[in-house]
mmCIF file of C-alpha atoms and ligand atoms in Angstrom:
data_model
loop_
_atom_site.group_PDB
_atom_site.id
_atom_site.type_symbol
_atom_site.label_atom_id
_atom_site.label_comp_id
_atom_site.label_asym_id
_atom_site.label_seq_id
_atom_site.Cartn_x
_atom_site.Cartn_y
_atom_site.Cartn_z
ATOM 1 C CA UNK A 11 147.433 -280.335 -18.731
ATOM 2 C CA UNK A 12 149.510 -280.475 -15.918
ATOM 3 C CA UNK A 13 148.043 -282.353 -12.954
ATOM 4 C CA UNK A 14 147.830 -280.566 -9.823
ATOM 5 C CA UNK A 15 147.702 -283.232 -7.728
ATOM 6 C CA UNK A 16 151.011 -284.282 -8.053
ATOM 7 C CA UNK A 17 152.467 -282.032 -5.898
ATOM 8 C CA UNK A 18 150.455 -284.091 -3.193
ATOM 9 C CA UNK A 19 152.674 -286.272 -0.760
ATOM 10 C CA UNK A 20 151.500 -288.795 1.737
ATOM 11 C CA UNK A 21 153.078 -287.837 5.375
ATOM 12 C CA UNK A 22 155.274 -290.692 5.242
ATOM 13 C CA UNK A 23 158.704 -290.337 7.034
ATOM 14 C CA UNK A 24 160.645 -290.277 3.676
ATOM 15 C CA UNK A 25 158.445 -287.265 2.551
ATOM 16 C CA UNK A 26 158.329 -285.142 6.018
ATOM 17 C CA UNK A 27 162.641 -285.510 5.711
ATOM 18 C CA UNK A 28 161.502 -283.930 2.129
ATOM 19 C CA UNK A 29 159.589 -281.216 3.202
ATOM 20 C CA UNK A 30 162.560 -280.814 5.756
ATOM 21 C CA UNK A 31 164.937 -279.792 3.141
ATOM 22 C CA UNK A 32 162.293 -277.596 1.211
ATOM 23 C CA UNK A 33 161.851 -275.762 4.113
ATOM 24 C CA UNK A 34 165.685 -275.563 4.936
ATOM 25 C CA UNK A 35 165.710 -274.059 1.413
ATOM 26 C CA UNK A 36 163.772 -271.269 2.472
ATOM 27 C CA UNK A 37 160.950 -272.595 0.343
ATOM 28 C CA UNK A 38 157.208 -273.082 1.462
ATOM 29 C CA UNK A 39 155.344 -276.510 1.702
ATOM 30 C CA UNK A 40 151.639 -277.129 3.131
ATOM 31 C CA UNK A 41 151.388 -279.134 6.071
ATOM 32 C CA UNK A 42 148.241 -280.430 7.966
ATOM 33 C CA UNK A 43 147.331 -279.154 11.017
ATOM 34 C CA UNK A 44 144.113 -280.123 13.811
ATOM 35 C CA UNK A 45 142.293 -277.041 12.451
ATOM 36 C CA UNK A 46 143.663 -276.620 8.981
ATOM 37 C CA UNK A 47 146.129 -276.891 6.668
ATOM 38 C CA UNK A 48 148.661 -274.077 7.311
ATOM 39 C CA UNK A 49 150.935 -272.935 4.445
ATOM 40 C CA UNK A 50 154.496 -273.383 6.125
ATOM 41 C CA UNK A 51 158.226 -271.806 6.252
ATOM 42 C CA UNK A 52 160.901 -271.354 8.255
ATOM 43 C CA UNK A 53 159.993 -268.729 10.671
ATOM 44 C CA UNK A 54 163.477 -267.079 11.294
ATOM 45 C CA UNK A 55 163.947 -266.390 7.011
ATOM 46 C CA UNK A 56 162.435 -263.466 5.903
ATOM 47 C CA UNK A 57 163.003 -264.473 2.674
ATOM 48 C CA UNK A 58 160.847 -267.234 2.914
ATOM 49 C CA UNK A 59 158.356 -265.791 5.653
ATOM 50 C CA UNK A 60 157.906 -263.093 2.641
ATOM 51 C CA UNK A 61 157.236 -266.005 0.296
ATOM 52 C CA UNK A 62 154.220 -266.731 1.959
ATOM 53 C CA UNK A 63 152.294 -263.541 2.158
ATOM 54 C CA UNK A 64 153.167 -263.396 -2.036
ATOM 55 C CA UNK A 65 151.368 -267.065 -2.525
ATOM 56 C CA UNK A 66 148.771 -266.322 -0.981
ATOM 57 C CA UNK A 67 147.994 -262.707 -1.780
ATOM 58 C CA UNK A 68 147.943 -261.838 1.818
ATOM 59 C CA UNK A 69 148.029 -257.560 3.039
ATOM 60 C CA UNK A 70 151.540 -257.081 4.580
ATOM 61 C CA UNK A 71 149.809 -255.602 7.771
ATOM 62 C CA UNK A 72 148.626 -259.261 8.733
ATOM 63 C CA UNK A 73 150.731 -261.418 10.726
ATOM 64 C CA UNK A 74 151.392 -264.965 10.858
ATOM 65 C CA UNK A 75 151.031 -267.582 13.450
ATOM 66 C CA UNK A 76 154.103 -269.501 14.175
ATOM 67 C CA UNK A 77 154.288 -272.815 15.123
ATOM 68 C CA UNK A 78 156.526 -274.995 17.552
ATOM 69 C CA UNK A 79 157.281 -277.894 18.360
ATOM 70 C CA UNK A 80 156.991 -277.872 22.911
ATOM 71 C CA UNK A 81 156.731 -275.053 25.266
ATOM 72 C CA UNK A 82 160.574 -274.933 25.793
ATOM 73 C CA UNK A 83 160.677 -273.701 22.227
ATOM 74 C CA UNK A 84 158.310 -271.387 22.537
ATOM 75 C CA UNK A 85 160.173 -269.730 25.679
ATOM 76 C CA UNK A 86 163.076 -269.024 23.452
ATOM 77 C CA UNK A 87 161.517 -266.759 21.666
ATOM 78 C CA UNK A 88 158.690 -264.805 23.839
ATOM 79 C CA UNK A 89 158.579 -263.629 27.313
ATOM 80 C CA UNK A 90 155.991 -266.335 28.833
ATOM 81 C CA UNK A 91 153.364 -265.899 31.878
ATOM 82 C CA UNK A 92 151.508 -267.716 34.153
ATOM 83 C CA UNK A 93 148.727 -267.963 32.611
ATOM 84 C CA UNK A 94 150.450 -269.227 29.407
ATOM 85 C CA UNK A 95 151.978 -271.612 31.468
ATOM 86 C CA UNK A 96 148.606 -272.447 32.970
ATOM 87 C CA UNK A 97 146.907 -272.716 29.534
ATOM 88 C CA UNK A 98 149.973 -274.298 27.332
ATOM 89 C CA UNK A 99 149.789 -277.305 30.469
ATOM 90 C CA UNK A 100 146.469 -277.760 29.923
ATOM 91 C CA UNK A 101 145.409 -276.738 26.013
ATOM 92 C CA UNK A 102 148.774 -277.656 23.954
ATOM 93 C CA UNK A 103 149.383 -279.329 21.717
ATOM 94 C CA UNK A 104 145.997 -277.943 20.340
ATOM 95 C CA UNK A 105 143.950 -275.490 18.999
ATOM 96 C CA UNK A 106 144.649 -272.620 21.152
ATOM 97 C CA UNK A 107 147.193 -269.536 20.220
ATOM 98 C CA UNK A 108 148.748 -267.705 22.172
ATOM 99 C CA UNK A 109 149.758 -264.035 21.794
ATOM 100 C CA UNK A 110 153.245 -262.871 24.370
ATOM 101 C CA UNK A 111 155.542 -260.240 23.943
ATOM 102 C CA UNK A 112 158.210 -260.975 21.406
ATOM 103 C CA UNK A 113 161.774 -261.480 23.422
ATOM 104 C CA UNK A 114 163.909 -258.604 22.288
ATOM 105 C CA UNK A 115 166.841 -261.519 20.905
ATOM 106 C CA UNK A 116 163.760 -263.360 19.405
ATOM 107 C CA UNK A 117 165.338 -264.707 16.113
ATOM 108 C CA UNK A 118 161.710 -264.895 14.499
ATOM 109 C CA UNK A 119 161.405 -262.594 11.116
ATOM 110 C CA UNK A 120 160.120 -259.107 11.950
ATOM 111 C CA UNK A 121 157.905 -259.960 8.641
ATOM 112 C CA UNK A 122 156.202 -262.408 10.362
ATOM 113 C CA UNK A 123 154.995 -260.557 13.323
ATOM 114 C CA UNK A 124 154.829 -257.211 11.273
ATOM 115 C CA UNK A 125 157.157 -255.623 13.454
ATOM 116 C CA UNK A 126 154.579 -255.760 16.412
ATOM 117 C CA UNK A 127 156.114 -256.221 19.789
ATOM 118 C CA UNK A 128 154.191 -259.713 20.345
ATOM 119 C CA UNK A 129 154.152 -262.876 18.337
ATOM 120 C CA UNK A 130 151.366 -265.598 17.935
ATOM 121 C CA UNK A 131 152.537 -268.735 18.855
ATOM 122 C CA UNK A 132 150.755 -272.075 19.154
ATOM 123 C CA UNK A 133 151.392 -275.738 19.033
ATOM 124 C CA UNK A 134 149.724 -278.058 16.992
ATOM 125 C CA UNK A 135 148.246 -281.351 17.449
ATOM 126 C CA UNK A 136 148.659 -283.165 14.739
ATOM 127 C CA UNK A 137 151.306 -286.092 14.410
ATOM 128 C CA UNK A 138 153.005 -285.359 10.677
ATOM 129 C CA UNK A 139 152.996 -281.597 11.863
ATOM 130 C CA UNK A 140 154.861 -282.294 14.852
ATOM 131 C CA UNK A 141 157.402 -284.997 13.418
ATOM 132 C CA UNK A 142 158.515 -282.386 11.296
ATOM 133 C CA UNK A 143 158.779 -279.377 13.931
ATOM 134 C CA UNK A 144 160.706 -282.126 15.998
ATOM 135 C CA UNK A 145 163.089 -282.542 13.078
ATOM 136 C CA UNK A 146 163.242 -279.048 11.941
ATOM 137 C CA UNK A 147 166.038 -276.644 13.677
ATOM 138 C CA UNK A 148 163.413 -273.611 13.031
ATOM 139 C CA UNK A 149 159.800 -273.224 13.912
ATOM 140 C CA UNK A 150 157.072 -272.497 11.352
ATOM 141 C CA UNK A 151 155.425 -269.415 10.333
ATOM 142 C CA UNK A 152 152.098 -270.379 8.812
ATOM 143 C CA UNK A 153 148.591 -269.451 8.015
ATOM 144 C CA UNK A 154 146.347 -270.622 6.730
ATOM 145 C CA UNK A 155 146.726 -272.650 3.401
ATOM 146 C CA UNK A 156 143.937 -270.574 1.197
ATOM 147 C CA UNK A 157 144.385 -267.051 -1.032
ATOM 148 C CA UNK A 158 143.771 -264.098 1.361
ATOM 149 C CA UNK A 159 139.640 -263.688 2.059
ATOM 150 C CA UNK A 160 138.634 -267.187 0.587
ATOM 151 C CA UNK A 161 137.682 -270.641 2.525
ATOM 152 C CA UNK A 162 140.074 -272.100 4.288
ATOM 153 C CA UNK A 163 141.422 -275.855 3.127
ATOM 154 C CA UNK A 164 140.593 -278.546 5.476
ATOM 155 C CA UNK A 165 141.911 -281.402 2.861
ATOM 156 C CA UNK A 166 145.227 -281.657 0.939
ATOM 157 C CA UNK A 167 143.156 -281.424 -2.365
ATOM 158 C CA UNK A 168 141.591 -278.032 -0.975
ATOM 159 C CA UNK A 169 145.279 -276.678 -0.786
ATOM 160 C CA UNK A 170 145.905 -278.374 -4.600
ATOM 161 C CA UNK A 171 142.570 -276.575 -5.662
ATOM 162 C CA UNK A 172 143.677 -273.242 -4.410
ATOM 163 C CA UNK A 173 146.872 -272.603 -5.389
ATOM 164 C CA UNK A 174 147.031 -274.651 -8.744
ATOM 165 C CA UNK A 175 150.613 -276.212 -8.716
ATOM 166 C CA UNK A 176 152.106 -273.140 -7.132
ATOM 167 C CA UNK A 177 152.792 -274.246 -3.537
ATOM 168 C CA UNK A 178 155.709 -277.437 -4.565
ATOM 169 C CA UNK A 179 154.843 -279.710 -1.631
ATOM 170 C CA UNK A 180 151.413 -280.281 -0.117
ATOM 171 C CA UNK A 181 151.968 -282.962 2.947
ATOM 172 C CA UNK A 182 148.833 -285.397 3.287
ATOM 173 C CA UNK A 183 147.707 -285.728 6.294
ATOM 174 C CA UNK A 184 143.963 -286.443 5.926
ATOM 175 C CA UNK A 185 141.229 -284.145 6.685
ATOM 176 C CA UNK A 186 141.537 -281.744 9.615
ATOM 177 C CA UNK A 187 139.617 -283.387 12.913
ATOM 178 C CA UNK A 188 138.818 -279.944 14.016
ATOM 179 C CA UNK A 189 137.925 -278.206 10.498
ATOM 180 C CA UNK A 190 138.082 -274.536 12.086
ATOM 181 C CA UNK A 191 141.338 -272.116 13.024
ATOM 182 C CA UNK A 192 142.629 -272.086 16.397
ATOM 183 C CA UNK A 193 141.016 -269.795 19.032
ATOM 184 C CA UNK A 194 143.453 -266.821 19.216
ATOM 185 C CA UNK A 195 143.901 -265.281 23.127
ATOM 186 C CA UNK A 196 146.280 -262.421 23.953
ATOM 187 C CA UNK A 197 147.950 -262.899 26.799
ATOM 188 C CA UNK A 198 150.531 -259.708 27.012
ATOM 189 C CA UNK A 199 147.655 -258.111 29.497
ATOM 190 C CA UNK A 200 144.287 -259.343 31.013
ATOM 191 C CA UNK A 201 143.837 -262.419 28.749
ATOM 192 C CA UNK A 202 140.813 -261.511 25.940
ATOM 193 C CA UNK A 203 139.634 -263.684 23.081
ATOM 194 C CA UNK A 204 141.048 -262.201 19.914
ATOM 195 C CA UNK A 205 139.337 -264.765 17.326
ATOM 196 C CA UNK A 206 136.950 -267.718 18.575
ATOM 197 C CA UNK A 207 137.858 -271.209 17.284
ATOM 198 C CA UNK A 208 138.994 -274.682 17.835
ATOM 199 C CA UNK A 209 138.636 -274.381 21.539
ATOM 200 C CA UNK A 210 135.877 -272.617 22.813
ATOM 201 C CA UNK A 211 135.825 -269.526 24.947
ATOM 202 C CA UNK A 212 133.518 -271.248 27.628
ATOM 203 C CA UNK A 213 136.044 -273.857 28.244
ATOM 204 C CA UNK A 214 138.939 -271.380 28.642
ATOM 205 C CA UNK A 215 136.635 -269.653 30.847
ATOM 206 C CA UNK A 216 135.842 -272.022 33.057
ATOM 207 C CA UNK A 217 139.605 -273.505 33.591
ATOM 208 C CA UNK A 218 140.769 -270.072 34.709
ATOM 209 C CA UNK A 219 138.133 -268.628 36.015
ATOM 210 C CA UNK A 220 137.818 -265.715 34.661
ATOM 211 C CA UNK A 221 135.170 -264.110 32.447
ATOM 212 C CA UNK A 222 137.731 -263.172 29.406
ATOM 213 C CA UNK A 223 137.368 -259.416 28.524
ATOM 214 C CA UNK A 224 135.674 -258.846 25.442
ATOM 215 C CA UNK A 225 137.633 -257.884 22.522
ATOM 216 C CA UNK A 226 136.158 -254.359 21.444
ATOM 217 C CA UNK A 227 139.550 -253.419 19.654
ATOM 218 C CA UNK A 228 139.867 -256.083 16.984
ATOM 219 C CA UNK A 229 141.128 -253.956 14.268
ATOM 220 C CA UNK A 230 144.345 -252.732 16.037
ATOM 221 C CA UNK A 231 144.863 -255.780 17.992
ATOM 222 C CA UNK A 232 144.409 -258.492 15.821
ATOM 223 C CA UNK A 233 144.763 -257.508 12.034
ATOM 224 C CA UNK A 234 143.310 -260.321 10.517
ATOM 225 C CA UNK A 235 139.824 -259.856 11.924
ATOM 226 C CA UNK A 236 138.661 -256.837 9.870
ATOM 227 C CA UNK A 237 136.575 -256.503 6.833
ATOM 228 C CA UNK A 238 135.923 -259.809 4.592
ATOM 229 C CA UNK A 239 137.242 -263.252 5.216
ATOM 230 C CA UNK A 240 136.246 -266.625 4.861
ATOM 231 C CA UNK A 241 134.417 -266.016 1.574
ATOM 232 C CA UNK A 242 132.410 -268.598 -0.733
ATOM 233 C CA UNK A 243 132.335 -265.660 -3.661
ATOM 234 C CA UNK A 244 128.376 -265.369 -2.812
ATOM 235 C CA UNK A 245 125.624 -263.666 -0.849
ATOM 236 C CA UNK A 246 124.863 -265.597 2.733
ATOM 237 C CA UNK A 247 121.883 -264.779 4.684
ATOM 238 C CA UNK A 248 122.297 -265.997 8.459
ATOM 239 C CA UNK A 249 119.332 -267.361 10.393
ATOM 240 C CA UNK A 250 117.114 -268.295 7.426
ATOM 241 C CA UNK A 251 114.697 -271.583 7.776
ATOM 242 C CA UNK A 252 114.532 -271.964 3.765
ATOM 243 C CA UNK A 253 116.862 -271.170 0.811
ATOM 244 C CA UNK A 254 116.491 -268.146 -2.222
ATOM 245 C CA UNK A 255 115.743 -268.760 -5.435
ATOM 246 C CA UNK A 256 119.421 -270.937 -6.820
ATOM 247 C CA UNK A 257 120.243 -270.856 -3.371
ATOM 248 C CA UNK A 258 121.747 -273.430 -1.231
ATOM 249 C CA UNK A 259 120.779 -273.735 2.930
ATOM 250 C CA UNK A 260 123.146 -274.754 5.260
ATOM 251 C CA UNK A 261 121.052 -276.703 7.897
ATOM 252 C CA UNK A 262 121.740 -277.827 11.275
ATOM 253 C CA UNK A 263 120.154 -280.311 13.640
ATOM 254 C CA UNK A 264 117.511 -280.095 11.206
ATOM 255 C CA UNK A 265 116.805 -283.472 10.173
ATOM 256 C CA UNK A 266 113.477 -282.766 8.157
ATOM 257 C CA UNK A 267 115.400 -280.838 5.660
ATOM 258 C CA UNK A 268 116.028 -282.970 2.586
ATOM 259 C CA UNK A 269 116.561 -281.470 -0.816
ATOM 260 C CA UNK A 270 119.457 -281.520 -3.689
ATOM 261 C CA UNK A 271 120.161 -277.805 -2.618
ATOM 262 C CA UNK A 272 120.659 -278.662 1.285
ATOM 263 C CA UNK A 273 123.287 -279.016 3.122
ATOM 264 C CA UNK A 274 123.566 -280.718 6.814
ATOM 265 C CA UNK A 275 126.409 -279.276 8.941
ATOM 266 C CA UNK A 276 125.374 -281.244 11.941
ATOM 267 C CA UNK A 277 121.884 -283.515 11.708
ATOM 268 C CA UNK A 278 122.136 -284.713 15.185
ATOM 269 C CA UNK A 279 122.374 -280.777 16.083
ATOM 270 C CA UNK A 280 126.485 -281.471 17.692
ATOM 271 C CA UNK A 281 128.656 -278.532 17.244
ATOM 272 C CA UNK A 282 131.235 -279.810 17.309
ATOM 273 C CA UNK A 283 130.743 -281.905 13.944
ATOM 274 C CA UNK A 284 129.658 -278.525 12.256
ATOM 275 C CA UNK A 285 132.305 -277.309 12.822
ATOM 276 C CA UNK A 286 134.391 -280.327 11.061
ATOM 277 C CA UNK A 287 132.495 -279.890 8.041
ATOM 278 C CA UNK A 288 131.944 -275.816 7.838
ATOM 279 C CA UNK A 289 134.459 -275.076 5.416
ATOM 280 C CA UNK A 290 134.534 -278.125 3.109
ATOM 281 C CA UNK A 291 130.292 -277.251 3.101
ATOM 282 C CA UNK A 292 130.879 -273.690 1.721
ATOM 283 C CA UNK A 293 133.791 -275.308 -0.505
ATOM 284 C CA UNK A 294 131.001 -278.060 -2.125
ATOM 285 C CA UNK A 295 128.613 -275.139 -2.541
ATOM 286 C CA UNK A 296 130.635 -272.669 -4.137
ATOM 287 C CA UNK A 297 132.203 -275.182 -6.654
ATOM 288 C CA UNK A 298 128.360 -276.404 -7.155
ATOM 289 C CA UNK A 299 128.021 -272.575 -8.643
ATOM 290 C CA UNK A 300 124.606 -272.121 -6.272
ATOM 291 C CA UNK A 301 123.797 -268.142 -6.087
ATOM 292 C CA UNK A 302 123.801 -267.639 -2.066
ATOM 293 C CA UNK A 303 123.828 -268.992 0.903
ATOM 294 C CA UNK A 304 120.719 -269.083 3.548
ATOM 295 C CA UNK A 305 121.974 -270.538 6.727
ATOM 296 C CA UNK A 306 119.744 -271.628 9.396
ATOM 297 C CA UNK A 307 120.202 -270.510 13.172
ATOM 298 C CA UNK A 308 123.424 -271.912 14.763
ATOM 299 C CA UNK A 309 123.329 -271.400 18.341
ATOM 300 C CA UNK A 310 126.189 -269.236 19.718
ATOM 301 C CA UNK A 311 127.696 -270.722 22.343
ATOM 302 C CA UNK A 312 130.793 -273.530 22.320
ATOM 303 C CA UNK A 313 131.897 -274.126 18.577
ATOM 304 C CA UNK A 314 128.907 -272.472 17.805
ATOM 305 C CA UNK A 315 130.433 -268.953 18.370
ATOM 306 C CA UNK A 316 133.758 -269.308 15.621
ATOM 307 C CA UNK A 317 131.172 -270.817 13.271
ATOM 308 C CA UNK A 318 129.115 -267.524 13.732
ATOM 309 C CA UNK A 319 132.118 -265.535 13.955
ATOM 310 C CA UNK A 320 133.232 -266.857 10.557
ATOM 311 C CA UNK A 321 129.628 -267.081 9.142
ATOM 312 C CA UNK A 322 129.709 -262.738 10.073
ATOM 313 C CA UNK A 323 132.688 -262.129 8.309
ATOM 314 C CA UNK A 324 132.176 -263.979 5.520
ATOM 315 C CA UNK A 325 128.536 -262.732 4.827
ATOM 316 C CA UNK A 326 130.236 -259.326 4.515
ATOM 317 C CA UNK A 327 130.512 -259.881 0.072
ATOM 318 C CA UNK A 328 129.127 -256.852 -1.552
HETATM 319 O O1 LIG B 409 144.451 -272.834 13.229
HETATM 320 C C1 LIG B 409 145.141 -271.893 12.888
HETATM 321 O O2 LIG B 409 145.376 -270.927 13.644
HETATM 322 C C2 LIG B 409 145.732 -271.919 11.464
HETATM 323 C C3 LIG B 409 146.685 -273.122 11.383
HETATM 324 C C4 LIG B 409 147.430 -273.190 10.088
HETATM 325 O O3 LIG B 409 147.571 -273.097 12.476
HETATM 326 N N1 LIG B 409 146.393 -270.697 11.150
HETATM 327 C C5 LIG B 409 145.722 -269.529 10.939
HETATM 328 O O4 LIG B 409 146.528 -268.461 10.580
HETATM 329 O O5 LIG B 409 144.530 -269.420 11.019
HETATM 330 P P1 LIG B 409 145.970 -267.131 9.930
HETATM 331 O O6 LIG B 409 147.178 -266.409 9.485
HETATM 332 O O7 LIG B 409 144.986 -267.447 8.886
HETATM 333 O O8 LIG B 409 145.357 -266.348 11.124
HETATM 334 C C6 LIG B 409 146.180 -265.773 12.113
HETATM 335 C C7 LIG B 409 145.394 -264.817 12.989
HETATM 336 C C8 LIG B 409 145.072 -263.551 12.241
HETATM 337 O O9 LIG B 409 143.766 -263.114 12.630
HETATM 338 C C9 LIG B 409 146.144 -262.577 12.733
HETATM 339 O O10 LIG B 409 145.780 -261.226 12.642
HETATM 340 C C10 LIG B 409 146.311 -263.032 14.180
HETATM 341 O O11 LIG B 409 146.204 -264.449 14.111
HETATM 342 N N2 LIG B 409 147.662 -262.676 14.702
HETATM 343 C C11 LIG B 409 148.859 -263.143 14.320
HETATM 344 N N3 LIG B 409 149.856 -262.548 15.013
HETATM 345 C C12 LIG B 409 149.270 -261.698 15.885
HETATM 346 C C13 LIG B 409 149.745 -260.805 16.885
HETATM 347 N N4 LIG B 409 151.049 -260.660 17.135
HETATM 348 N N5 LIG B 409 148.839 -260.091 17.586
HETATM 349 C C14 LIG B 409 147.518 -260.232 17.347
HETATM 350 N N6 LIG B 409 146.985 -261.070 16.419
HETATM 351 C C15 LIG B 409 147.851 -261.782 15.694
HETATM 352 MG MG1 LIG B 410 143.215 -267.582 7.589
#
């Protein structure tokens, strides 16, 4: 049996120059990131930009965050604003994207934007991530490292698990610090949350004071945030105090809870380490083969709100 964990590498400096020449190949390798592992190519290919919606089954109509290495880069390639400027000074290297208006000499892959005028572009903050964007000549076009719809992979061994030997190079970089995907804010008019995430609206909120316009056009605006996502293959029934028969619960702050079939996102009620260990929760209770998910009430404000967001989406099975 082959072993699929030997397409793991530790982020040493020897294996990032690796990865450096897969991805000058026009190949794909997995990469940590702060929020999650992202499956990663060389944004200006479309060869290899089209390699990535293939592994992981993703619709062509969704496009891909790319990722660079410092603000300078990311001028290059989009026509910035203040309040990017304002933001990116403040937020990046972190989990915040950004979507501007794709420069018309961009050289980034019309697959990876779709063929949309704007691009999302963010800068992560995580060190192997960011040694190799510094020695890369390209940025990165990556989502996140799962199949379209299921969990994403917070751990190298949740990338392994998913795609079975077919991604050939799966940096180690430990497990995610933040555990959720980036907050995603368009900027190319009055700035409006697209997707809540690592960085929560209320913060953004506050430092530009400005209530953010609510998002009522998802579907056209941001692709990926339509129909199901984030799924554990079961049922999950939001603000429940006590699991279904084969059920697991997802608790929070809850400290009376104790059973084989609960699950603590957070006992000392911080949202902050719920958010940390969402996914790799629904991950240890899918592969434990329980029937559904209850989830007790997670309040919706700060990290509170992506968890929700993604707890929505995800409860969507049929
Ligand atoms: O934290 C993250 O953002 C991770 C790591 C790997 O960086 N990446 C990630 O990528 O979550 P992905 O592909 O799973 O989600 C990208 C989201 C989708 O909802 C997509 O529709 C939206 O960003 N998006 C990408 N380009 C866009 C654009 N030009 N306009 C609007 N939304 C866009
Ligand atoms: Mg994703």
């Amino acid at each position: 049996m082959k072993n699929i964990y030997s397409n793991i590498y530790k982020a040493t400096n020897n294996n990032l120059n690796k990865a450096k020449i897969v991805i000058e190949k026009g190949d794909v390798v997995a990469v940590p990131t702060e929020t999650v592992y992202g499956l990663a190519a060389n944004a200006y290919n479309n060869k290899a930009v089209k390699k990535i919606f293939a592994l992981k089954k993703r619709p062509s109509h969704n496009p891909l965050i790319i990722h660079f290495k410092n603000i300078e880069q990311i001028k290059k390639e989009t026509i910035i604003n203040n309040n990017f400027l304002k933001l990116a000074k403040k937020f990046s290297p972190g989990p915040l994207t950004y979507v501007l208006k794709k420069k018309k000499n961009s050289k980034i892959s019309k697959f990876a934007n779709k063929g949309l005028s704007s691009i999302a572009v963010r800068i992560p903050n995580e060190k192997n991530i960011l040694k190799l964007l510094n020695i890369l000549k390209c940025p990165l076009a990556a989502p996140s490292a799962n199949k379209s719809k299921s969990l994403s992979p917070t751990t190298a061994k949740h990338v392994a698990d998913e795609f079975n030997g077919k991604v050939k190079m799966i940096i180690d970089g430990g497990a995610c610090t933040i555990g959720i995907e980036s907050t995603v804010i368009d900027l190319t008019a009055k700035p409006k949350i697209l997707r809540e995430g690592g960085l929560s609206s209320e913060i953004i909120e506050k430092f530009l004071k400005t209530k953010l316009s609510e998002n009522k056009n998802k579907v056209i605006k941001s692709p990926g945030q339509i129909g199901l996502h984030y799924s554990p293959g079961m049922p999950i029934y939001m603000n429940r105090n006590k699991a279904i028969k084969d059920g697991a619960l997802i608790a929070f702050a809850n400290r009376s809870y104790s059973n084989k079939n609960v699950f603590n996102l957070s006992t000392k009620g911080n949202l902050k380490e719920a958010a940390k260990n969402f996914f790799n929760t629904l991950r240890v209770i899918k592969n434990k083969k329980f029937k559904s998910i209850s989830v007790n009430k997670i309040p919706n404000k700060d990290l509170g709100k992506a968890i929700n967001e993604r707890l929505i989406r995800a409860a969507q099975y049929e």
